[in-house]
Amino acid sequence: MVEPIYVPVLPTTRSARSAYAQLDLTVRRRIAPLWTLDPRVGPERPRGRRAFPAPDTDAAELGRRLAARVGPLVEVMGGLPGWVDAAHVECHVGAWASSLWRLTTGSTLRLVTGPERDREHQRHAADLAFMSGRGLGIRVLVDDLPEAQ
């Protein structure tokens, strides 16, 4: 993989996918987006914190929403590299397991997890990364930079 010159953080919305698709192919080949699955209900939680209790209590609807987003995301990426952060779905294993399986086995996208994520989510992401052979992204929250202190 050629090292990306830019890693845009994009939501998995139709408008973001459309904007990415409109980029020239030579540009898309040089970037590697970090797609974030936005929450189905409630606000996006602050990075580095778990959501307890889980704001989304409808696992079946969450599963349908994820399935509807994964297919178009795999399609718009067209085999190009990138990452997917499923931060807002980790509380419902049954809802995200099949979608993330499809994502990692049917595309070149890599999953992202982090130390604050549910342990089952971390293990599942690591297992899928191992099976895909493409690795795993770790998203960590950095406190103040040394020069800001």
PDB file of C-alpha atoms in Angstrom:
ATOM      1  CA  MET A   1       0.000   0.000   0.000  1.00  0.00           C
ATOM      2  CA  VAL A   2       1.252   3.459  -0.851  1.00  0.00           C
ATOM      3  CA  GLU A   3       1.304   5.603   2.280  1.00  0.00           C
ATOM      4  CA  PRO A   4      -1.663   7.958   2.196  1.00  0.00           C
ATOM      5  CA  ILE A   5      -0.950  11.659   2.031  1.00  0.00           C
ATOM      6  CA  TYR A   6      -4.169  12.405   3.881  1.00  0.00           C
ATOM      7  CA  VAL A   7      -6.575  10.555   6.181  1.00  0.00           C
ATOM      8  CA  PRO A   8      -9.915  12.369   6.188  1.00  0.00           C
ATOM      9  CA  VAL A   9     -12.344  11.455   8.968  1.00  0.00           C
ATOM     10  CA  LEU A  10     -15.727  10.964   7.325  1.00  0.00           C
ATOM     11  CA  PRO A  11     -19.134   9.845   8.593  1.00  0.00           C
ATOM     12  CA  THR A  12     -20.761   6.905   6.807  1.00  0.00           C
ATOM     13  CA  THR A  13     -23.540   9.119   5.492  1.00  0.00           C
ATOM     14  CA  ARG A  14     -24.809   9.217   1.912  1.00  0.00           C
ATOM     15  CA  SER A  15     -23.489  12.763   1.423  1.00  0.00           C
ATOM     16  CA  ALA A  16     -19.980  11.877   2.623  1.00  0.00           C
ATOM     17  CA  ARG A  17     -19.881   8.768   0.422  1.00  0.00           C
ATOM     18  CA  SER A  18     -21.063  10.845  -2.527  1.00  0.00           C
ATOM     19  CA  ALA A  19     -18.414  13.519  -1.921  1.00  0.00           C
ATOM     20  CA  TYR A  20     -15.707  10.840  -1.711  1.00  0.00           C
ATOM     21  CA  ALA A  21     -16.962   9.192  -4.919  1.00  0.00           C
ATOM     22  CA  GLN A  22     -16.710  12.517  -6.762  1.00  0.00           C
ATOM     23  CA  LEU A  23     -13.006  12.861  -6.025  1.00  0.00           C
ATOM     24  CA  ASP A  24     -10.726  12.082  -8.934  1.00  0.00           C
ATOM     25  CA  LEU A  25      -9.431   8.509  -8.810  1.00  0.00           C
ATOM     26  CA  THR A  26      -5.814   9.694  -8.564  1.00  0.00           C
ATOM     27  CA  VAL A  27      -6.756  11.602  -5.393  1.00  0.00           C
ATOM     28  CA  ARG A  28      -8.712   8.664  -3.941  1.00  0.00           C
ATOM     29  CA  ARG A  29      -5.681   6.435  -4.479  1.00  0.00           C
ATOM     30  CA  ARG A  30      -3.538   8.750  -2.315  1.00  0.00           C
ATOM     31  CA  ILE A  31      -5.896   9.116   0.653  1.00  0.00           C
ATOM     32  CA  ALA A  32      -7.211   6.542   3.127  1.00  0.00           C
ATOM     33  CA  PRO A  33     -10.426   7.691   4.795  1.00  0.00           C
ATOM     34  CA  LEU A  34     -11.303   6.875   8.375  1.00  0.00           C
ATOM     35  CA  TRP A  35     -15.038   6.231   8.122  1.00  0.00           C
ATOM     36  CA  THR A  36     -16.953   6.591  11.374  1.00  0.00           C
ATOM     37  CA  LEU A  37     -20.258   4.888  12.008  1.00  0.00           C
ATOM     38  CA  ASP A  38     -22.357   7.636  13.498  1.00  0.00           C
ATOM     39  CA  PRO A  39     -24.865   6.767  16.227  1.00  0.00           C
ATOM     40  CA  ARG A  40     -28.379   5.804  15.129  1.00  0.00           C
ATOM     41  CA  VAL A  41     -29.887   7.582  18.139  1.00  0.00           C
ATOM     42  CA  GLY A  42     -28.532  10.225  20.457  1.00  0.00           C
ATOM     43  CA  PRO A  43     -25.516  12.462  20.072  1.00  0.00           C
ATOM     44  CA  GLU A  44     -22.039  11.298  19.137  1.00  0.00           C
ATOM     45  CA  ARG A  45     -20.246  10.543  22.360  1.00  0.00           C
ATOM     46  CA  PRO A  46     -16.945  12.187  23.225  1.00  0.00           C
ATOM     47  CA  ARG A  47     -13.881  10.250  22.087  1.00  0.00           C
ATOM     48  CA  GLY A  48     -12.219   8.185  24.767  1.00  0.00           C
ATOM     49  CA  ARG A  49     -15.423   7.454  26.713  1.00  0.00           C
ATOM     50  CA  ARG A  50     -17.777   4.503  26.770  1.00  0.00           C
ATOM     51  CA  ALA A  51     -21.495   5.024  26.532  1.00  0.00           C
ATOM     52  CA  PHE A  52     -23.194   3.419  29.549  1.00  0.00           C
ATOM     53  CA  PRO A  53     -25.954   2.567  29.274  1.00  0.00           C
ATOM     54  CA  ALA A  54     -26.020   2.062  25.535  1.00  0.00           C
ATOM     55  CA  PRO A  55     -28.186   4.817  24.044  1.00  0.00           C
ATOM     56  CA  ASP A  56     -29.407   2.553  21.219  1.00  0.00           C
ATOM     57  CA  THR A  57     -31.609  -0.187  22.661  1.00  0.00           C
ATOM     58  CA  ASP A  58     -33.032  -1.535  19.375  1.00  0.00           C
ATOM     59  CA  ALA A  59     -30.423  -4.047  18.221  1.00  0.00           C
ATOM     60  CA  ALA A  60     -32.535  -5.251  15.282  1.00  0.00           C
ATOM     61  CA  GLU A  61     -32.951  -1.748  13.852  1.00  0.00           C
ATOM     62  CA  LEU A  62     -29.262  -1.027  14.442  1.00  0.00           C
ATOM     63  CA  GLY A  63     -28.379  -4.203  12.531  1.00  0.00           C
ATOM     64  CA  ARG A  64     -30.566  -3.158   9.582  1.00  0.00           C
ATOM     65  CA  ARG A  65     -29.001   0.307   9.563  1.00  0.00           C
ATOM     66  CA  LEU A  66     -25.467  -1.100   9.599  1.00  0.00           C
ATOM     67  CA  ALA A  67     -26.245  -3.549   6.805  1.00  0.00           C
ATOM     68  CA  ALA A  68     -27.626  -0.667   4.738  1.00  0.00           C
ATOM     69  CA  ARG A  69     -24.434   1.366   5.254  1.00  0.00           C
ATOM     70  CA  VAL A  70     -21.808  -1.349   4.802  1.00  0.00           C
ATOM     71  CA  GLY A  71     -22.750  -2.288   1.228  1.00  0.00           C
ATOM     72  CA  PRO A  72     -22.584   1.255  -0.171  1.00  0.00           C
ATOM     73  CA  LEU A  73     -19.371   1.921   1.775  1.00  0.00           C
ATOM     74  CA  VAL A  74     -17.648  -1.150   0.327  1.00  0.00           C
ATOM     75  CA  GLU A  75     -18.883  -0.141  -3.118  1.00  0.00           C
ATOM     76  CA  VAL A  76     -17.693   3.470  -2.957  1.00  0.00           C
ATOM     77  CA  MET A  77     -14.258   2.410  -1.719  1.00  0.00           C
ATOM     78  CA  GLY A  78     -13.828   0.185  -4.775  1.00  0.00           C
ATOM     79  CA  GLY A  79     -10.966  -1.823  -3.294  1.00  0.00           C
ATOM     80  CA  LEU A  80      -9.022   1.205  -2.068  1.00  0.00           C
ATOM     81  CA  PRO A  81      -7.607   1.279   1.483  1.00  0.00           C
ATOM     82  CA  GLY A  82      -9.232   2.928   4.455  1.00  0.00           C
ATOM     83  CA  TRP A  83     -10.427   2.354   7.995  1.00  0.00           C
ATOM     84  CA  VAL A  84     -13.816   1.990   9.691  1.00  0.00           C
ATOM     85  CA  ASP A  85     -14.427   3.023  13.294  1.00  0.00           C
ATOM     86  CA  ALA A  86     -17.531   1.349  14.715  1.00  0.00           C
ATOM     87  CA  ALA A  87     -17.403   3.200  18.030  1.00  0.00           C
ATOM     88  CA  HIS A  88     -21.147   3.653  18.452  1.00  0.00           C
ATOM     89  CA  VAL A  89     -22.237   0.066  17.914  1.00  0.00           C
ATOM     90  CA  GLU A  90     -20.052  -1.967  20.244  1.00  0.00           C
ATOM     91  CA  CYS A  91     -22.782  -2.670  22.813  1.00  0.00           C
ATOM     92  CA  HIS A  92     -24.818  -4.830  20.401  1.00  0.00           C
ATOM     93  CA  VAL A  93     -22.650  -7.720  19.236  1.00  0.00           C
ATOM     94  CA  GLY A  94     -25.445  -9.419  17.312  1.00  0.00           C
ATOM     95  CA  ALA A  95     -26.207  -6.226  15.423  1.00  0.00           C
ATOM     96  CA  TRP A  96     -22.684  -5.486  14.230  1.00  0.00           C
ATOM     97  CA  ALA A  97     -20.998  -8.884  13.947  1.00  0.00           C
ATOM     98  CA  SER A  98     -22.306  -9.825  10.497  1.00  0.00           C
ATOM     99  CA  SER A  99     -21.878  -6.310   9.069  1.00  0.00           C
ATOM    100  CA  LEU A 100     -18.283  -6.018  10.253  1.00  0.00           C
ATOM    101  CA  TRP A 101     -17.572  -9.545   8.977  1.00  0.00           C
ATOM    102  CA  ARG A 102     -18.844  -8.489   5.551  1.00  0.00           C
ATOM    103  CA  LEU A 103     -16.836  -5.286   5.732  1.00  0.00           C
ATOM    104  CA  THR A 104     -13.531  -6.993   6.501  1.00  0.00           C
ATOM    105  CA  THR A 105     -13.961 -10.019   4.237  1.00  0.00           C
ATOM    106  CA  GLY A 106     -15.497  -8.165   1.297  1.00  0.00           C
ATOM    107  CA  SER A 107     -13.307  -5.080   1.123  1.00  0.00           C
ATOM    108  CA  THR A 108      -9.847  -3.711   1.821  1.00  0.00           C
ATOM    109  CA  LEU A 109     -11.103  -1.630   4.742  1.00  0.00           C
ATOM    110  CA  ARG A 110      -9.527  -2.148   8.163  1.00  0.00           C
ATOM    111  CA  LEU A 111     -11.366  -1.979  11.455  1.00  0.00           C
ATOM    112  CA  VAL A 112     -10.470   0.461  14.204  1.00  0.00           C
ATOM    113  CA  THR A 113     -10.834  -0.063  17.924  1.00  0.00           C
ATOM    114  CA  GLY A 114      -9.470   1.614  21.014  1.00  0.00           C
ATOM    115  CA  PRO A 115      -8.558   0.967  24.641  1.00  0.00           C
ATOM    116  CA  GLU A 116     -11.831   2.454  25.924  1.00  0.00           C
ATOM    117  CA  ARG A 117     -13.960   0.151  23.744  1.00  0.00           C
ATOM    118  CA  ASP A 118     -15.867  -2.825  25.071  1.00  0.00           C
ATOM    119  CA  ARG A 119     -13.503  -5.799  25.409  1.00  0.00           C
ATOM    120  CA  GLU A 120     -15.709  -8.014  23.260  1.00  0.00           C
ATOM    121  CA  HIS A 121     -15.620  -5.382  20.522  1.00  0.00           C
ATOM    122  CA  GLN A 122     -11.811  -5.202  20.780  1.00  0.00           C
ATOM    123  CA  ARG A 123     -11.479  -8.995  20.531  1.00  0.00           C
ATOM    124  CA  HIS A 124     -13.894  -9.261  17.612  1.00  0.00           C
ATOM    125  CA  ALA A 125     -12.128  -6.450  15.731  1.00  0.00           C
ATOM    126  CA  ALA A 126      -8.733  -8.066  16.380  1.00  0.00           C
ATOM    127  CA  ASP A 127      -9.985 -11.477  15.221  1.00  0.00           C
ATOM    128  CA  LEU A 128     -11.418 -10.004  12.021  1.00  0.00           C
ATOM    129  CA  ALA A 129      -8.196  -8.096  11.410  1.00  0.00           C
ATOM    130  CA  PHE A 130      -6.184 -11.276  11.834  1.00  0.00           C
ATOM    131  CA  MET A 131      -8.444 -13.236   9.478  1.00  0.00           C
ATOM    132  CA  SER A 132      -8.373 -10.506   6.833  1.00  0.00           C
ATOM    133  CA  GLY A 133      -4.577 -10.201   7.027  1.00  0.00           C
ATOM    134  CA  ARG A 134      -4.783  -6.413   6.767  1.00  0.00           C
ATOM    135  CA  GLY A 135      -4.251  -5.353  10.347  1.00  0.00           C
ATOM    136  CA  LEU A 136      -6.130  -3.260  12.856  1.00  0.00           C
ATOM    137  CA  GLY A 137      -6.241   0.441  13.576  1.00  0.00           C
ATOM    138  CA  ILE A 138      -5.977   1.613  17.188  1.00  0.00           C
ATOM    139  CA  ARG A 139      -7.519   4.975  17.949  1.00  0.00           C
ATOM    140  CA  VAL A 140      -6.190   6.556  21.110  1.00  0.00           C
ATOM    141  CA  LEU A 141      -7.105   9.816  22.701  1.00  0.00           C
ATOM    142  CA  VAL A 142      -4.055  11.961  23.182  1.00  0.00           C
ATOM    143  CA  ASP A 143      -4.110  14.344  26.130  1.00  0.00           C
ATOM    144  CA  ASP A 144      -2.495  17.741  25.819  1.00  0.00           C
ATOM    145  CA  LEU A 145       0.537  17.766  23.601  1.00  0.00           C
ATOM    146  CA  PRO A 146       3.828  18.442  25.449  1.00  0.00           C
ATOM    147  CA  GLU A 147       4.226  21.869  23.856  1.00  0.00           C
ATOM    148  CA  ALA A 148       0.717  22.871  25.050  1.00  0.00           C
ATOM    149  CA  GLN A 149       1.600  22.329  28.727  1.00  0.00           C
TER     150      GLN A 149
END
